[in-house]
Amino acid sequence: MGLTRRSGGSRAMQEGFLKRQYSGADYVVALAGNPNTGKSTVFNALTGLNQHTGNWPGKTVLRAEGRYIHRGMIFKLVDLPGTYSLMANSPEEQVARDYLCFGKPDATVVVADATCLERNLNLVLQVLEITTRVVVCVNLVDEARRKKIKIDFQLLAAELGVPVVPAAARHRHGLDKLVEVVSEMAAGRITTRPVAIRYGEEIEESVRKLEPKIKKLVGEEFNSRWLALRLLDKDRAVLAALENWLAGRNSLAAGMEGVILG
């Protein structure tokens, strides 16, 4: 059964990202990660046969979502396309990025490969720029042990400012802990302090000027610093999504033009 109500149009993206679409779930959890990190294994292990697939609204990118129950609560798990970054250089990256920003999941799990963790942390840091409600699942720790790779998970969590859960998903190791931490994160019982990426002074100065104007438009709905960075990067996809959101809220969509040109 397809998941989309519309196949395209300006309302398609907005409708596709609205949490209301996931009726019947207590929490919505996004699952992100690089390709070949075992993200699908995590998804399948948690949801079992409770899955549906279709396409993202207006895209030919496969979308999968499923459910699992923990402590009597229903969690909707949205499997985002595997991507190496969120720079929107491909439809998959744009879908993942826009969902994390505009879909506003209650928690986001980023699956990283323990055997090449440094490379995977690039995506982790980009996700942390969008949302603070992140749990990092370091998967394939059994493979890492075989390769004599040692990871200090406590130190990693302290450096990132978010929970880190080691796992070997194909053996279901670590998944009980992952589900528990995700539950706490989704319910807002975990406070995170994500590491802040700082750029050159010229960029930071521009962000300081732009961020208050964006916050005035969107309030606390979205991460205004991340939006400022994307607008400074002249990301028209983000601008279009913002305008759609503002129009949907009967807000002053035209005000965005003034923000950018001001």
Short mmCIF file of C-alpha atoms in Angstrom, two decimals:
data_model
loop_
_atom_site.label_atom_id
_atom_site.label_comp_id
_atom_site.label_asym_id
_atom_site.label_seq_id
_atom_site.Cartn_x
_atom_site.Cartn_y
_atom_site.Cartn_z
CA MET A 1 0.00 0.00 0.00
CA GLY A 2 1.41 3.35 -0.98
CA LEU A 3 2.00 5.88 1.73
CA THR A 4 1.53 9.09 -0.16
CA ARG A 5 -1.73 10.94 -0.47
CA ARG A 6 -0.44 13.10 -3.28
CA SER A 7 2.23 12.49 -5.82
CA GLY A 8 3.41 16.07 -6.23
CA GLY A 9 2.52 19.74 -6.02
CA SER A 10 3.47 22.42 -3.55
CA ARG A 11 1.38 20.89 -0.77
CA ALA A 12 2.83 17.43 -1.26
CA MET A 13 6.08 18.07 0.62
CA GLN A 14 4.34 19.85 3.43
CA GLU A 15 1.71 17.17 3.84
CA GLY A 16 4.29 14.46 3.59
CA PHE A 17 6.26 15.87 6.48
CA LEU A 18 3.39 16.61 8.81
CA LYS A 19 3.41 14.37 11.87
CA ARG A 20 -0.36 14.24 11.84
CA GLN A 21 -0.01 11.92 8.88
CA TYR A 22 1.31 9.29 11.29
CA SER A 23 -1.95 8.88 13.11
CA GLY A 24 -2.02 6.23 15.75
CA ALA A 25 1.58 6.61 16.86
CA ASP A 26 2.64 8.09 20.17
CA TYR A 27 6.06 9.09 18.84
CA VAL A 28 7.74 9.45 15.46
CA VAL A 29 11.38 8.44 15.16
CA ALA A 30 13.58 9.09 12.12
CA LEU A 31 16.31 6.63 11.20
CA ALA A 32 19.26 8.18 9.37
CA GLY A 33 22.70 6.99 8.38
CA ASN A 34 25.26 6.44 5.68
CA PRO A 35 24.65 3.60 3.21
CA ASN A 36 25.97 0.19 4.32
CA THR A 37 25.96 0.95 8.04
CA GLY A 38 23.35 -1.68 8.84
CA LYS A 39 20.59 0.94 9.05
CA SER A 40 18.11 -1.35 7.30
CA THR A 41 19.07 -4.16 9.67
CA VAL A 42 18.22 -1.92 12.61
CA PHE A 43 14.95 -0.94 10.95
CA ASN A 44 13.96 -4.54 10.23
CA ALA A 45 14.98 -5.76 13.68
CA LEU A 46 12.85 -3.13 15.40
CA THR A 47 9.76 -3.21 13.20
CA GLY A 48 9.65 -6.84 12.05
CA LEU A 49 6.79 -7.29 9.61
CA ASN A 50 5.06 -4.07 10.66
CA GLN A 51 6.32 -2.13 7.65
CA HIS A 52 4.98 -0.21 4.68
CA THR A 53 6.85 1.09 1.67
CA GLY A 54 6.12 3.72 -0.94
CA ASN A 55 7.67 6.84 -2.40
CA TRP A 56 8.29 10.19 -0.76
CA PRO A 57 5.82 12.84 -1.94
CA GLY A 58 6.87 14.21 -5.32
CA LYS A 59 9.97 11.98 -5.43
CA THR A 60 10.95 8.61 -6.83
CA VAL A 61 12.89 7.92 -3.63
CA LEU A 62 11.81 4.83 -1.71
CA ARG A 63 10.27 5.45 1.66
CA ALA A 64 9.84 2.84 4.35
CA GLU A 65 8.19 3.16 7.70
CA GLY A 66 7.18 0.73 10.38
CA ARG A 67 6.02 0.47 13.94
CA TYR A 68 7.16 -1.06 17.15
CA ILE A 69 5.76 -1.00 20.67
CA HIS A 70 7.80 -0.22 23.76
CA ARG A 71 6.34 0.02 27.24
CA GLY A 72 2.86 0.22 25.77
CA MET A 73 3.73 3.15 23.51
CA ILE A 74 3.59 2.97 19.72
CA PHE A 75 6.67 4.27 17.90
CA LYS A 76 6.54 5.07 14.20
CA LEU A 77 9.98 4.50 12.67
CA VAL A 78 10.70 6.37 9.43
CA ASP A 79 13.66 4.93 7.52
CA LEU A 80 15.30 7.85 5.71
CA PRO A 81 17.35 7.24 2.54
CA GLY A 82 20.96 6.34 3.21
CA THR A 83 23.10 9.43 2.61
CA TYR A 84 26.66 10.58 3.19
CA SER A 85 25.63 14.17 3.86
CA LEU A 86 22.62 16.48 4.08
CA MET A 87 23.82 18.98 1.51
CA ALA A 88 20.93 18.14 -0.84
CA ASN A 89 23.16 17.19 -3.75
CA SER A 90 20.80 14.32 -4.56
CA PRO A 91 17.07 13.63 -4.11
CA GLU A 92 17.93 11.20 -1.30
CA GLU A 93 19.91 13.83 0.59
CA GLN A 94 17.19 16.43 0.12
CA VAL A 95 14.49 14.06 1.36
CA ALA A 96 16.49 13.14 4.45
CA ARG A 97 17.44 16.73 5.23
CA ASP A 98 13.97 18.20 4.69
CA TYR A 99 12.33 15.51 6.77
CA LEU A 100 14.67 16.07 9.70
CA CYS A 101 14.00 19.82 9.56
CA PHE A 102 10.34 20.07 8.60
CA GLY A 103 9.07 16.65 9.71
CA LYS A 104 10.18 17.37 13.26
CA PRO A 105 10.44 13.78 14.46
CA ASP A 106 10.37 13.26 18.22
CA ALA A 107 13.78 11.62 18.03
CA THR A 108 16.36 10.83 15.37
CA VAL A 109 18.61 7.78 15.40
CA VAL A 110 21.77 8.13 13.35
CA VAL A 111 23.30 4.74 12.59
CA ALA A 112 27.09 4.84 12.23
CA ASP A 113 29.52 2.10 11.21
CA ALA A 114 31.95 1.28 14.04
CA THR A 115 34.57 0.11 11.53
CA CYS A 116 34.79 3.52 9.84
CA LEU A 117 33.39 5.78 12.50
CA GLU A 118 35.31 8.92 11.64
CA ARG A 119 33.85 9.03 8.13
CA ASN A 120 30.34 8.44 9.47
CA LEU A 121 30.61 11.27 12.01
CA ASN A 122 30.33 13.79 9.18
CA LEU A 123 26.64 12.95 8.82
CA VAL A 124 26.17 12.82 12.60
CA LEU A 125 27.48 16.38 12.93
CA GLN A 126 25.24 17.59 10.11
CA VAL A 127 22.19 16.03 11.77
CA LEU A 128 23.15 17.67 15.07
CA GLU A 129 23.05 21.03 13.31
CA ILE A 130 19.36 20.44 12.55
CA THR A 131 18.02 18.74 15.65
CA THR A 132 19.15 18.23 19.23
CA ARG A 133 17.03 15.13 19.79
CA VAL A 134 19.54 12.65 18.47
CA VAL A 135 20.70 9.20 19.52
CA VAL A 136 23.80 7.81 17.80
CA CYS A 137 23.72 4.06 17.25
CA VAL A 138 27.25 2.80 16.60
CA ASN A 139 26.50 -0.42 14.74
CA LEU A 140 28.77 -3.28 13.67
CA VAL A 141 30.75 -3.21 16.91
CA ASP A 142 31.35 -6.96 16.47
CA GLU A 143 33.12 -6.25 13.17
CA ALA A 144 35.11 -3.48 14.84
CA ARG A 145 36.28 -5.84 17.58
CA ARG A 146 37.46 -8.33 14.98
CA LYS A 147 39.50 -5.55 13.42
CA LYS A 148 40.95 -4.60 16.81
CA ILE A 149 39.21 -1.23 16.71
CA LYS A 150 38.56 0.18 20.17
CA ILE A 151 35.95 2.90 20.72
CA ASP A 152 35.42 4.83 23.94
CA PHE A 153 31.64 5.22 23.73
CA GLN A 154 31.36 7.32 26.86
CA LEU A 155 33.94 9.77 25.57
CA LEU A 156 32.23 9.84 22.18
CA ALA A 157 28.90 10.66 23.82
CA ALA A 158 30.53 13.40 25.87
CA GLU A 159 32.18 14.92 22.80
CA LEU A 160 29.00 14.80 20.69
CA GLY A 161 26.71 15.88 23.53
CA VAL A 162 24.10 13.21 22.75
CA PRO A 163 23.61 9.55 23.80
CA VAL A 164 25.66 6.91 22.01
CA VAL A 165 24.53 3.27 21.97
CA PRO A 166 26.84 0.51 20.68
CA ALA A 167 25.09 -2.28 18.78
CA ALA A 168 25.48 -5.34 16.59
CA ALA A 169 22.03 -5.20 15.03
CA ARG A 170 22.24 -8.44 13.05
CA HIS A 171 22.62 -10.26 16.38
CA ARG A 172 20.16 -7.89 18.08
CA HIS A 173 22.89 -6.87 20.51
CA GLY A 174 22.34 -3.41 21.92
CA LEU A 175 18.86 -2.95 20.44
CA ASP A 176 17.06 -3.19 23.78
CA LYS A 177 19.24 -0.37 25.08
CA LEU A 178 18.69 1.60 21.87
CA VAL A 179 14.90 1.31 22.18
CA GLU A 180 15.05 2.42 25.80
CA VAL A 181 17.21 5.47 25.09
CA VAL A 182 15.08 6.44 22.07
CA SER A 183 11.98 6.21 24.24
CA GLU A 184 13.51 8.57 26.80
CA MET A 185 14.65 10.95 24.07
CA ALA A 186 11.25 11.00 22.35
CA ALA A 187 9.51 11.67 25.64
CA GLY A 188 11.81 14.60 26.34
CA ARG A 189 13.39 13.03 29.42
CA ILE A 190 16.94 13.35 28.10
CA THR A 191 18.68 16.70 27.87
CA THR A 192 21.30 16.96 25.16
CA ARG A 193 24.04 19.48 24.50
CA PRO A 194 25.11 18.79 20.92
CA VAL A 195 28.56 19.92 19.92
CA ALA A 196 28.29 23.21 18.03
CA ILE A 197 30.13 23.47 14.75
CA ARG A 198 31.68 26.91 14.34
CA TYR A 199 32.61 28.41 11.00
CA GLY A 200 34.80 31.34 9.97
CA GLU A 201 34.15 34.71 11.56
CA GLU A 202 32.63 36.15 8.40
CA ILE A 203 30.04 33.37 8.28
CA GLU A 204 29.37 33.52 12.01
CA GLU A 205 28.82 37.27 11.80
CA SER A 206 26.30 36.80 9.00
CA VAL A 207 24.54 34.09 11.00
CA ARG A 208 24.32 36.39 14.02
CA LYS A 209 22.57 38.99 11.87
CA LEU A 210 20.26 36.59 10.06
CA GLU A 211 19.27 34.22 12.86
CA PRO A 212 17.10 36.66 14.88
CA LYS A 213 15.13 37.57 11.76
CA ILE A 214 14.45 33.92 11.00
CA LYS A 215 13.50 33.19 14.59
CA LYS A 216 11.02 36.05 14.42
CA LEU A 217 9.32 34.27 11.51
CA VAL A 218 9.44 30.65 12.66
CA GLY A 219 9.74 30.99 16.44
CA GLU A 220 11.01 27.80 18.03
CA GLU A 221 9.51 25.57 15.36
CA PHE A 222 12.81 25.07 13.55
CA ASN A 223 16.52 25.45 14.17
CA SER A 224 17.03 29.05 13.12
CA ARG A 225 20.84 28.77 13.07
CA TRP A 226 20.70 25.88 10.63
CA LEU A 227 18.18 27.74 8.47
CA ALA A 228 20.44 30.80 8.48
CA LEU A 229 23.37 28.68 7.29
CA ARG A 230 21.28 27.16 4.52
CA LEU A 231 20.00 30.54 3.35
CA LEU A 232 23.52 31.94 3.35
CA ASP A 233 24.36 28.97 1.13
CA LYS A 234 21.54 30.15 -1.17
CA ASP A 235 19.71 26.87 -0.73
CA ARG A 236 16.54 27.49 -2.71
CA ALA A 237 15.01 24.13 -1.76
CA VAL A 238 15.05 25.17 1.89
CA LEU A 239 13.66 28.59 0.99
CA ALA A 240 10.80 26.98 -0.95
CA ALA A 241 10.02 24.59 1.89
CA LEU A 242 10.03 27.47 4.36
CA GLU A 243 7.71 29.52 2.20
CA ASN A 244 5.34 26.56 1.96
CA TRP A 245 5.40 26.16 5.71
CA LEU A 246 4.82 29.86 6.29
CA ALA A 247 1.98 29.91 3.79
CA GLY A 248 0.45 26.91 5.54
CA ARG A 249 0.56 28.77 8.82
CA ASN A 250 -1.04 31.82 7.20
CA SER A 251 2.12 33.67 8.02
CA LEU A 252 3.85 36.37 6.08
CA ALA A 253 5.60 34.22 3.52
CA ALA A 254 6.66 37.32 1.66
CA GLY A 255 8.69 38.30 4.69
CA MET A 256 11.30 35.69 3.82
CA GLU A 257 12.29 37.75 0.81
CA GLY A 258 13.04 40.65 3.10
CA VAL A 259 15.08 38.44 5.39
CA ILE A 260 17.26 37.23 2.59
CA LEU A 261 17.70 40.54 0.87
CA GLY A 262 17.94 42.55 4.07
#
